[in-house]
Tab-separated table of C-alpha atoms and ligand atoms in Angstrom:
chain	number	residue	atom	x	y	z
A	13	MET	CA	34.500	56.316	30.957
A	14	LEU	CA	35.553	52.691	30.548
A	15	ASN	CA	33.958	51.788	33.842
A	16	LYS	CA	30.752	53.471	32.846
A	17	LEU	CA	30.668	51.489	29.575
A	18	LYS	CA	31.295	48.254	31.423
A	19	GLU	CA	28.478	49.074	33.806
A	20	ILE	CA	26.048	49.761	30.957
A	21	SER	CA	27.000	46.558	29.181
A	22	GLU	CA	26.317	44.627	32.386
A	23	GLN	CA	22.932	46.330	32.937
A	24	ALA	CA	21.883	45.683	29.348
A	25	ARG	CA	22.826	42.023	29.554
A	26	GLN	CA	20.707	41.502	32.700
A	27	ALA	CA	17.755	43.460	31.353
A	28	ILE	CA	17.747	41.587	28.043
A	29	ASN	CA	17.971	38.257	29.820
A	30	SER	CA	14.774	38.825	31.747
A	31	VAL	CA	12.754	40.140	28.792
A	32	GLN	CA	9.406	38.380	28.150
A	33	THR	CA	7.759	40.310	25.329
A	34	ILE	CA	8.616	41.970	22.035
A	35	GLN	CA	7.403	45.284	23.514
A	36	GLN	CA	10.029	45.017	26.268
A	37	ILE	CA	12.686	44.541	23.601
A	38	ARG	CA	11.652	47.803	21.972
A	39	ASP	CA	11.780	49.601	25.334
A	40	LEU	CA	15.284	48.327	25.956
A	41	GLN	CA	16.330	49.340	22.466
A	42	THR	CA	15.271	52.929	23.236
A	43	ARG	CA	16.848	52.830	26.682
A	44	PHE	CA	20.268	51.562	25.626
A	45	LEU	CA	20.634	52.561	21.992
A	46	GLY	CA	17.987	55.286	21.479
A	47	ARG	CA	18.738	58.910	20.602
A	48	LYS	CA	18.863	60.030	24.221
A	49	SER	CA	20.790	57.029	25.523
A	50	PHE	CA	24.217	57.336	27.090
A	51	LEU	CA	25.772	55.294	24.297
A	52	ALA	CA	24.316	57.470	21.540
A	53	ASN	CA	25.871	60.534	23.119
A	54	ALA	CA	29.095	58.996	24.385
A	55	SER	CA	31.182	60.165	21.420
A	56	GLN	CA	30.957	63.693	22.805
A	57	SER	CA	32.265	62.525	26.187
A	58	ILE	CA	35.106	60.735	24.401
A	59	ALA	CA	36.103	63.961	22.673
A	60	SER	CA	36.682	65.496	26.054
A	61	LEU	CA	39.076	62.739	27.151
A	62	ALA	CA	42.847	63.005	27.054
A	63	PRO	CA	44.016	62.156	23.473
A	64	GLU	CA	45.831	58.966	24.548
A	65	GLN	CA	42.650	57.620	26.214
A	66	ARG	CA	40.415	58.236	23.224
A	67	PRO	CA	41.268	55.204	20.980
A	68	LEU	CA	40.552	52.578	23.675
A	69	ALA	CA	37.384	54.391	24.819
A	70	GLY	CA	36.137	54.590	21.214
A	71	LYS	CA	36.824	50.941	20.570
A	72	THR	CA	35.082	49.879	23.783
A	73	LEU	CA	32.081	52.080	23.016
A	74	ASN	CA	31.685	50.430	19.620
A	75	SER	CA	31.970	46.891	20.915
A	76	VAL	CA	29.437	47.547	23.721
A	77	LYS	CA	26.970	48.984	21.177
A	78	LYS	CA	27.454	46.009	18.910
A	79	GLU	CA	27.056	43.547	21.765
A	80	ILE	CA	23.792	45.092	22.995
A	81	PHE	CA	22.476	45.293	19.450
A	82	SER	CA	23.095	41.607	18.750
A	83	LEU	CA	21.758	40.465	22.140
A	84	LEU	CA	18.522	42.362	21.471
A	85	GLU	CA	18.276	40.902	17.988
A	86	GLU	CA	18.800	37.361	19.220
A	87	LYS	CA	16.198	37.760	21.949
A	88	GLN	CA	13.726	39.218	19.480
A	89	LYS	CA	14.134	36.265	17.114
A	90	SER	CA	13.551	33.683	19.807
A	91	LEU	CA	10.466	35.554	21.082
A	92	GLN	CA	9.044	35.743	17.553
A	93	LYS	CA	9.485	32.010	17.135
A	94	GLN	CA	7.571	31.347	20.336
A	95	GLU	CA	4.792	33.688	19.218
A	96	GLN	CA	4.467	31.714	15.983
A	97	GLY	CA	3.686	28.717	18.120
A	98	ILE	CA	7.007	26.947	17.957
A	99	ASP	CA	7.890	25.763	21.398
A	100	ILE	CA	10.944	23.582	21.258
A	101	SER	CA	10.109	22.105	24.649
A	102	LEU	CA	6.955	20.440	23.248
A	103	PRO	CA	7.164	16.856	21.961
A	104	GLY	CA	7.490	16.681	18.162
A	105	PHE	CA	4.816	15.641	15.691
A	106	PRO	CA	4.692	11.851	15.305
A	107	VAL	CA	6.135	10.696	11.984
A	108	GLU	CA	3.580	8.571	10.128
A	109	ILE	CA	5.167	5.513	8.634
A	110	ALA	CA	3.313	4.024	5.716
A	111	GLY	CA	2.911	0.293	5.224
A	112	SER	CA	1.615	-2.031	2.586
A	113	HIS	CA	-2.047	-3.053	2.444
A	114	PRO	CA	-2.979	-6.465	3.930
A	115	LEU	CA	-4.151	-7.629	0.477
A	116	THR	CA	-0.808	-6.621	-1.026
A	117	ASN	CA	0.947	-8.605	1.691
A	118	VAL	CA	-1.178	-11.706	1.063
A	119	ILE	CA	-0.751	-11.446	-2.732
A	120	ASN	CA	3.010	-11.067	-2.355
A	121	GLU	CA	3.218	-13.975	0.057
A	122	ILE	CA	1.206	-16.309	-2.178
A	123	CYS	CA	3.138	-15.296	-5.294
A	124	ARG	CA	6.437	-15.868	-3.484
A	125	VAL	CA	5.340	-19.408	-2.581
A	126	PHE	CA	4.485	-20.146	-6.219
A	127	GLU	CA	7.748	-18.599	-7.368
A	128	ASP	CA	9.543	-21.034	-5.065
A	129	LEU	CA	7.613	-23.827	-6.793
A	130	GLY	CA	8.869	-22.692	-10.201
A	131	PHE	CA	6.058	-20.367	-11.359
A	132	GLU	CA	6.662	-16.925	-12.822
A	133	VAL	CA	4.460	-13.942	-11.886
A	134	GLN	CA	2.731	-12.025	-14.699
A	135	GLN	CA	0.147	-9.239	-14.919
A	136	GLY	CA	-3.050	-9.384	-16.949
A	137	SER	CA	-5.421	-6.685	-18.163
A	138	GLU	CA	-8.463	-5.500	-16.179
A	139	ILE	CA	-10.265	-4.461	-19.366
A	140	GLU	CA	-11.020	-7.484	-21.498
A	141	THR	CA	-13.331	-8.498	-24.300
A	142	GLU	CA	-16.014	-11.168	-24.486
A	143	LYS	CA	-13.638	-13.301	-26.519
A	144	TYR	CA	-11.047	-13.536	-23.725
A	145	ASN	CA	-13.382	-13.481	-20.733
A	146	PHE	CA	-15.735	-16.118	-22.240
A	147	GLN	CA	-15.410	-17.718	-25.689
A	148	ALA	CA	-11.733	-18.614	-25.593
A	149	LEU	CA	-12.388	-20.099	-22.148
A	150	ASN	CA	-15.006	-22.400	-23.621
A	151	ILE	CA	-17.924	-20.352	-22.300
A	152	PRO	CA	-20.273	-19.985	-25.320
A	153	LEU	CA	-22.178	-16.706	-25.681
A	154	ASP	CA	-25.575	-18.206	-25.008
A	155	HIS	CA	-24.484	-20.712	-22.408
A	156	PRO	CA	-26.151	-20.497	-18.980
A	157	SER	CA	-22.753	-20.848	-17.292
A	158	ARG	CA	-22.166	-17.224	-18.261
A	159	ASP	CA	-24.591	-16.290	-15.508
A	160	ALA	CA	-21.999	-17.481	-13.012
A	161	PHE	CA	-19.698	-14.747	-14.288
A	162	ASP	CA	-22.033	-11.786	-14.211
A	163	THR	CA	-20.189	-8.924	-15.811
A	164	PHE	CA	-19.762	-5.149	-16.075
A	165	TYR	CA	-19.792	-4.099	-19.733
A	166	LEU	CA	-18.086	-0.915	-20.880
A	167	GLN	CA	-20.011	1.638	-22.898
A	168	LEU	CA	-17.728	1.359	-25.904
A	169	PRO	CA	-18.383	0.193	-29.441
A	170	ALA	CA	-17.793	-3.566	-29.552
A	171	ASP	CA	-14.719	-4.957	-31.278
A	172	ARG	CA	-15.582	-6.602	-34.605
A	173	THR	CA	-13.871	-9.887	-33.793
A	174	GLN	CA	-13.625	-9.855	-29.996
A	175	GLY	CA	-17.079	-8.623	-29.049
A	176	ARG	CA	-17.963	-6.193	-26.282
A	177	TYR	CA	-15.446	-4.640	-23.916
A	178	LEU	CA	-15.877	-5.473	-20.248
A	179	LEU	CA	-14.206	-5.504	-16.843
A	180	ARG	CA	-12.868	-9.024	-16.473
A	181	SER	CA	-15.004	-11.097	-14.114
A	182	HIS	CA	-12.143	-13.473	-13.351
A	183	THR	CA	-8.386	-13.677	-13.946
A	184	SER	CA	-8.728	-16.697	-16.265
A	185	PRO	CA	-8.529	-14.569	-19.474
A	186	SER	CA	-4.839	-14.103	-18.656
A	187	GLN	CA	-4.370	-17.843	-19.330
A	188	ILE	CA	-5.434	-17.181	-22.911
A	189	ARG	CA	-3.386	-13.994	-23.277
A	190	ILE	CA	-0.234	-15.785	-22.171
A	191	MET	CA	-0.751	-19.094	-24.012
A	192	GLU	CA	-1.543	-17.144	-27.194
A	193	LYS	CA	1.891	-15.545	-27.146
A	194	ARG	CA	4.079	-18.252	-25.665
A	195	LYS	CA	4.626	-21.940	-26.111
A	196	PRO	CA	4.758	-24.554	-23.317
A	197	PRO	CA	6.357	-25.391	-20.966
A	198	LEU	CA	4.613	-22.679	-18.986
A	199	ALA	CA	4.062	-22.202	-15.255
A	200	VAL	CA	2.575	-18.800	-14.438
A	201	VAL	CA	0.623	-17.061	-11.689
A	202	VAL	CA	-1.336	-13.860	-12.359
A	203	PRO	CA	-2.629	-11.781	-9.451
A	204	GLY	CA	-5.089	-8.971	-10.128
A	205	LYS	CA	-8.427	-7.227	-9.693
A	206	VAL	CA	-11.681	-8.663	-10.976
A	207	TYR	CA	-15.177	-7.119	-11.136
A	208	ARG	CA	-18.686	-8.489	-10.691
A	209	PRO	CA	-21.903	-6.520	-10.250
A	210	ASP	CA	-22.620	-7.923	-6.787
A	211	ASN	CA	-24.352	-6.008	-4.035
A	212	VAL	CA	-21.835	-5.022	-1.404
A	213	ASP	CA	-22.151	-6.725	1.979
A	214	ALA	CA	-19.870	-8.335	4.571
A	215	SER	CA	-18.730	-11.013	2.138
A	216	HIS	CA	-19.324	-9.434	-1.303
A	217	SER	CA	-17.649	-6.615	-3.141
A	218	PHE	CA	-18.043	-5.485	-6.785
A	219	MET	CA	-14.250	-5.513	-7.053
A	220	PHE	CA	-11.978	-8.106	-5.502
A	221	HIS	CA	-8.712	-9.868	-6.197
A	222	GLN	CA	-7.915	-13.261	-7.615
A	223	ILE	CA	-4.734	-15.152	-8.252
A	224	GLU	CA	-4.801	-17.294	-11.346
A	225	GLY	CA	-2.275	-20.057	-11.782
A	226	PHE	CA	-1.631	-22.523	-14.567
A	227	ALA	CA	0.981	-24.873	-15.919
A	228	VAL	CA	1.168	-26.428	-19.367
A	229	ASP	CA	3.602	-29.063	-20.551
A	230	ARG	CA	3.766	-32.601	-21.913
A	231	GLU	CA	2.296	-35.160	-19.552
A	232	ILE	CA	0.875	-32.809	-16.964
A	233	ASN	CA	-1.772	-34.549	-14.882
A	234	PHE	CA	-4.111	-34.030	-11.957
A	235	SER	CA	-1.484	-35.277	-9.469
A	236	HIS	CA	0.748	-32.335	-10.392
A	237	LEU	CA	-2.147	-29.992	-9.646
A	238	LYS	CA	-2.785	-31.678	-6.284
A	239	GLY	CA	0.896	-31.630	-5.372
A	240	VAL	CA	1.277	-27.933	-6.129
A	241	LEU	CA	-1.883	-26.937	-4.233
A	242	VAL	CA	-1.097	-29.093	-1.176
A	243	GLU	CA	2.344	-27.492	-0.997
A	244	PHE	CA	0.768	-24.031	-1.387
A	245	GLY	CA	-1.638	-24.817	1.487
A	246	ARG	CA	1.141	-25.957	3.774
A	247	ARG	CA	3.352	-22.969	3.076
A	248	VAL	CA	0.722	-20.215	3.149
A	249	PHE	CA	-1.350	-21.545	6.056
A	250	SER	CA	0.374	-24.157	8.198
A	251	ALA	CA	2.384	-27.357	7.850
A	252	ASP	CA	-0.554	-29.514	8.983
A	253	THR	CA	-3.097	-27.981	6.562
A	254	ARG	CA	-5.098	-30.664	4.716
A	255	LEU	CA	-6.831	-30.179	1.362
A	256	ARG	CA	-10.095	-31.651	0.119
A	257	PHE	CA	-10.893	-31.795	-3.604
A	258	ARG	CA	-14.620	-31.793	-4.381
A	259	PRO	CA	-15.834	-32.493	-7.928
A	260	HIS	CA	-17.190	-29.325	-9.523
A	261	PHE	CA	-17.885	-27.778	-12.915
A	262	PHE	CA	-16.040	-25.016	-14.755
A	263	PRO	CA	-16.406	-24.650	-18.534
A	264	PHE	CA	-12.656	-24.117	-18.981
A	265	THR	CA	-11.429	-27.131	-16.985
A	266	GLU	CA	-12.237	-30.832	-17.171
A	267	PRO	CA	-12.250	-32.472	-14.730
A	268	SER	CA	-12.834	-29.580	-12.329
A	269	ALA	CA	-12.735	-29.367	-8.568
A	270	GLU	CA	-13.364	-26.987	-5.736
A	271	VAL	CA	-10.748	-27.140	-3.031
A	272	ASP	CA	-11.319	-26.808	0.707
A	273	ILE	CA	-8.649	-26.465	3.383
A	274	SER	CA	-8.983	-27.816	6.889
A	275	CYS	CA	-10.413	-24.986	9.007
A	276	LEU	CA	-7.688	-22.633	10.197
A	277	LEU	CA	-9.474	-21.862	13.442
A	278	CYS	CA	-10.505	-25.295	14.689
A	279	SER	CA	-8.091	-27.438	12.584
A	280	GLY	CA	-11.076	-29.341	11.237
A	281	LYS	CA	-12.937	-30.070	14.473
A	282	GLY	CA	-15.831	-27.777	13.574
A	283	CYS	CA	-16.526	-24.173	14.621
A	284	PRO	CA	-18.786	-21.254	13.599
A	285	VAL	CA	-16.270	-20.013	10.953
A	286	CYS	CA	-16.366	-23.317	9.036
A	287	LYS	CA	-20.056	-23.704	9.862
A	288	HIS	CA	-19.142	-26.852	11.832
A	289	SER	CA	-17.979	-28.660	8.704
A	290	GLY	CA	-14.248	-28.449	9.487
A	291	TRP	CA	-13.551	-27.231	5.941
A	292	LEU	CA	-13.217	-23.859	4.200
A	293	GLU	CA	-13.572	-23.434	0.452
A	294	ILE	CA	-10.666	-21.466	-0.999
A	295	LEU	CA	-10.280	-22.081	-4.742
A	296	GLY	CA	-11.448	-23.597	-7.994
A	297	CYS	CA	-9.241	-25.668	-10.253
A	298	GLY	CA	-9.000	-28.398	-12.843
A	299	MET	CA	-7.261	-29.700	-15.951
A	300	ILE	CA	-7.340	-27.120	-18.754
A	301	HIS	CA	-10.142	-28.056	-21.177
A	302	PRO	CA	-8.937	-29.277	-24.619
A	303	ASN	CA	-11.089	-26.571	-26.249
A	304	VAL	CA	-9.154	-23.905	-24.358
A	305	LEU	CA	-5.841	-25.319	-25.592
A	306	ARG	CA	-7.218	-25.461	-29.142
A	307	ALA	CA	-8.305	-21.804	-28.892
A	308	VAL	CA	-4.650	-20.844	-28.395
A	309	LYS	CA	-3.365	-23.318	-31.006
A	310	ILE	CA	-1.814	-25.722	-28.549
A	311	ASN	CA	-2.358	-29.353	-29.524
A	312	PRO	CA	-4.211	-31.107	-26.663
A	313	ALA	CA	-2.954	-34.478	-27.884
A	314	LYS	CA	0.584	-33.364	-27.041
A	315	PHE	CA	0.170	-30.898	-24.189
A	316	GLN	CA	-1.898	-30.848	-21.039
A	317	GLY	CA	-2.252	-28.259	-18.335
A	318	PHE	CA	-3.798	-27.537	-14.977
A	319	ALA	CA	-5.281	-24.245	-13.814
A	320	PHE	CA	-6.551	-22.807	-10.562
A	321	GLY	CA	-8.058	-19.533	-9.384
A	322	MET	CA	-8.375	-18.281	-5.833
A	323	GLY	CA	-10.023	-15.284	-4.158
A	324	VAL	CA	-7.482	-13.212	-2.269
A	325	GLU	CA	-9.899	-11.379	0.056
A	326	ARG	CA	-11.405	-14.641	1.236
A	327	ILE	CA	-7.988	-16.118	1.969
A	328	ALA	CA	-6.872	-12.944	3.771
A	329	MET	CA	-10.080	-12.949	5.832
A	330	LEU	CA	-9.562	-16.567	6.863
A	331	LYS	CA	-5.879	-16.077	7.558
A	332	TYR	CA	-6.351	-12.999	9.763
A	333	GLY	CA	-9.838	-13.643	11.142
A	334	ILE	CA	-11.363	-10.586	9.378
A	335	SER	CA	-15.147	-10.750	9.355
A	336	ASP	CA	-16.075	-8.022	6.843
A	337	ILE	CA	-14.650	-7.635	3.324
A	338	ARG	CA	-15.498	-3.910	3.332
A	339	LEU	CA	-12.725	-3.298	5.862
A	340	PHE	CA	-10.165	-3.853	3.092
A	341	PHE	CA	-11.475	-0.868	1.147
A	342	SER	CA	-12.442	1.517	3.965
A	343	ASN	CA	-8.966	2.980	4.533
A	344	HIS	CA	-9.368	3.015	8.309
A	345	LYS	CA	-5.855	3.472	9.613
A	346	LYS	CA	-6.580	1.535	12.792
A	347	PHE	CA	-7.479	-1.494	10.689
A	348	LEU	CA	-4.646	-1.147	8.176
A	349	ARG	CA	-1.932	-0.526	10.760
A	350	GLN	CA	-2.393	-3.995	12.229
A	351	PHE	CA	-0.948	-5.496	9.060
A	352	TYR	CA	2.046	-3.233	8.447
A	353	GLU	CA	5.115	-5.343	7.997
A	354	VAL	CA	8.215	-3.617	9.335
B	23	LIG	N1	-12.128	-18.522	-12.884
B	23	LIG	C1	-12.768	-19.286	-11.856
B	23	LIG	C2	-13.623	-18.388	-10.999
B	23	LIG	O1	-13.458	-17.187	-11.039
B	23	LIG	C3	-11.751	-20.003	-10.981
B	23	LIG	C4	-10.971	-21.053	-11.745
B	23	LIG	C5	-9.764	-20.707	-12.349
B	23	LIG	C6	-11.418	-22.347	-11.823
B	23	LIG	C7	-9.037	-21.665	-13.028
B	23	LIG	C8	-10.697	-23.317	-12.482
B	23	LIG	C9	-9.512	-22.970	-13.090
B	23	LIG	O2	-14.478	-18.839	-10.266
């Protein structure tokens, strides 16, 4: 009897090992544990054994049944897994690691440089009013210079004192917001989105990013502005970057300048990117206009300030050699992945 049980256990083990399908499992279940199987009917054979042999035979019978049952169950589970398409021998799914957007990286890098120079970083509001986007910045309602800041207006009832609501067309309103609340000395940079109803092409987008910067204190002069911007140029681009200040006009600064950096690609020798001039325009700046200081109740006889505003997309494009602004907003992973910082 014991030998017979051992034999069956051995047969079952081999048969289960070589099983390939769920159907074969069922067949083996019938063969070894089914109603007509030897094991199912073995209790009768045990009854006919000598009384002293019965306990061991009974015990063995039970353990063989249990063993076969659990082997079949195990095999069935692993076959079901394979049928559901899980094959542990296949390579796993790649884990996608997210990264920050190239514009985020450039904004963070520029802000970090200004933080090192003693500026704090603040946020402004993307929805503004005519008062903050224009009047307080010395841009009168009927002044032609408003054309330079073509604007999206919101379909909301206008504010009685601040005029129509709009999407800010530059980050300069944040100068007013901050100077209204706080007294000098101030040194602040404000990164953020701005909106202009431009037709989209390789170098224009109706939404883009600017970084505004300004400092107000007693005895601030144009040399401070130049010093800060030259240092910014050296740290963000390269140690040998040169800056060129060209006289310009902004209603909210006087004097005003546009600033060019020596071309990043040809170091100023002349190439297609700088249109053979050796220079690339990157920002506007100037000394804060006395009218702007007056609008926030700062006495221009006692305090002066400088301000600058730069376009982030343009700087990122120059820095990385990107030829189309639309790439920033297309969400193509192949493009974005090149800028992930790990
Ligand atoms: N706001 C200006 C623009 O969007 C840039 C600027 C900011 C110029 C601050 C001077 C001072 O073009």
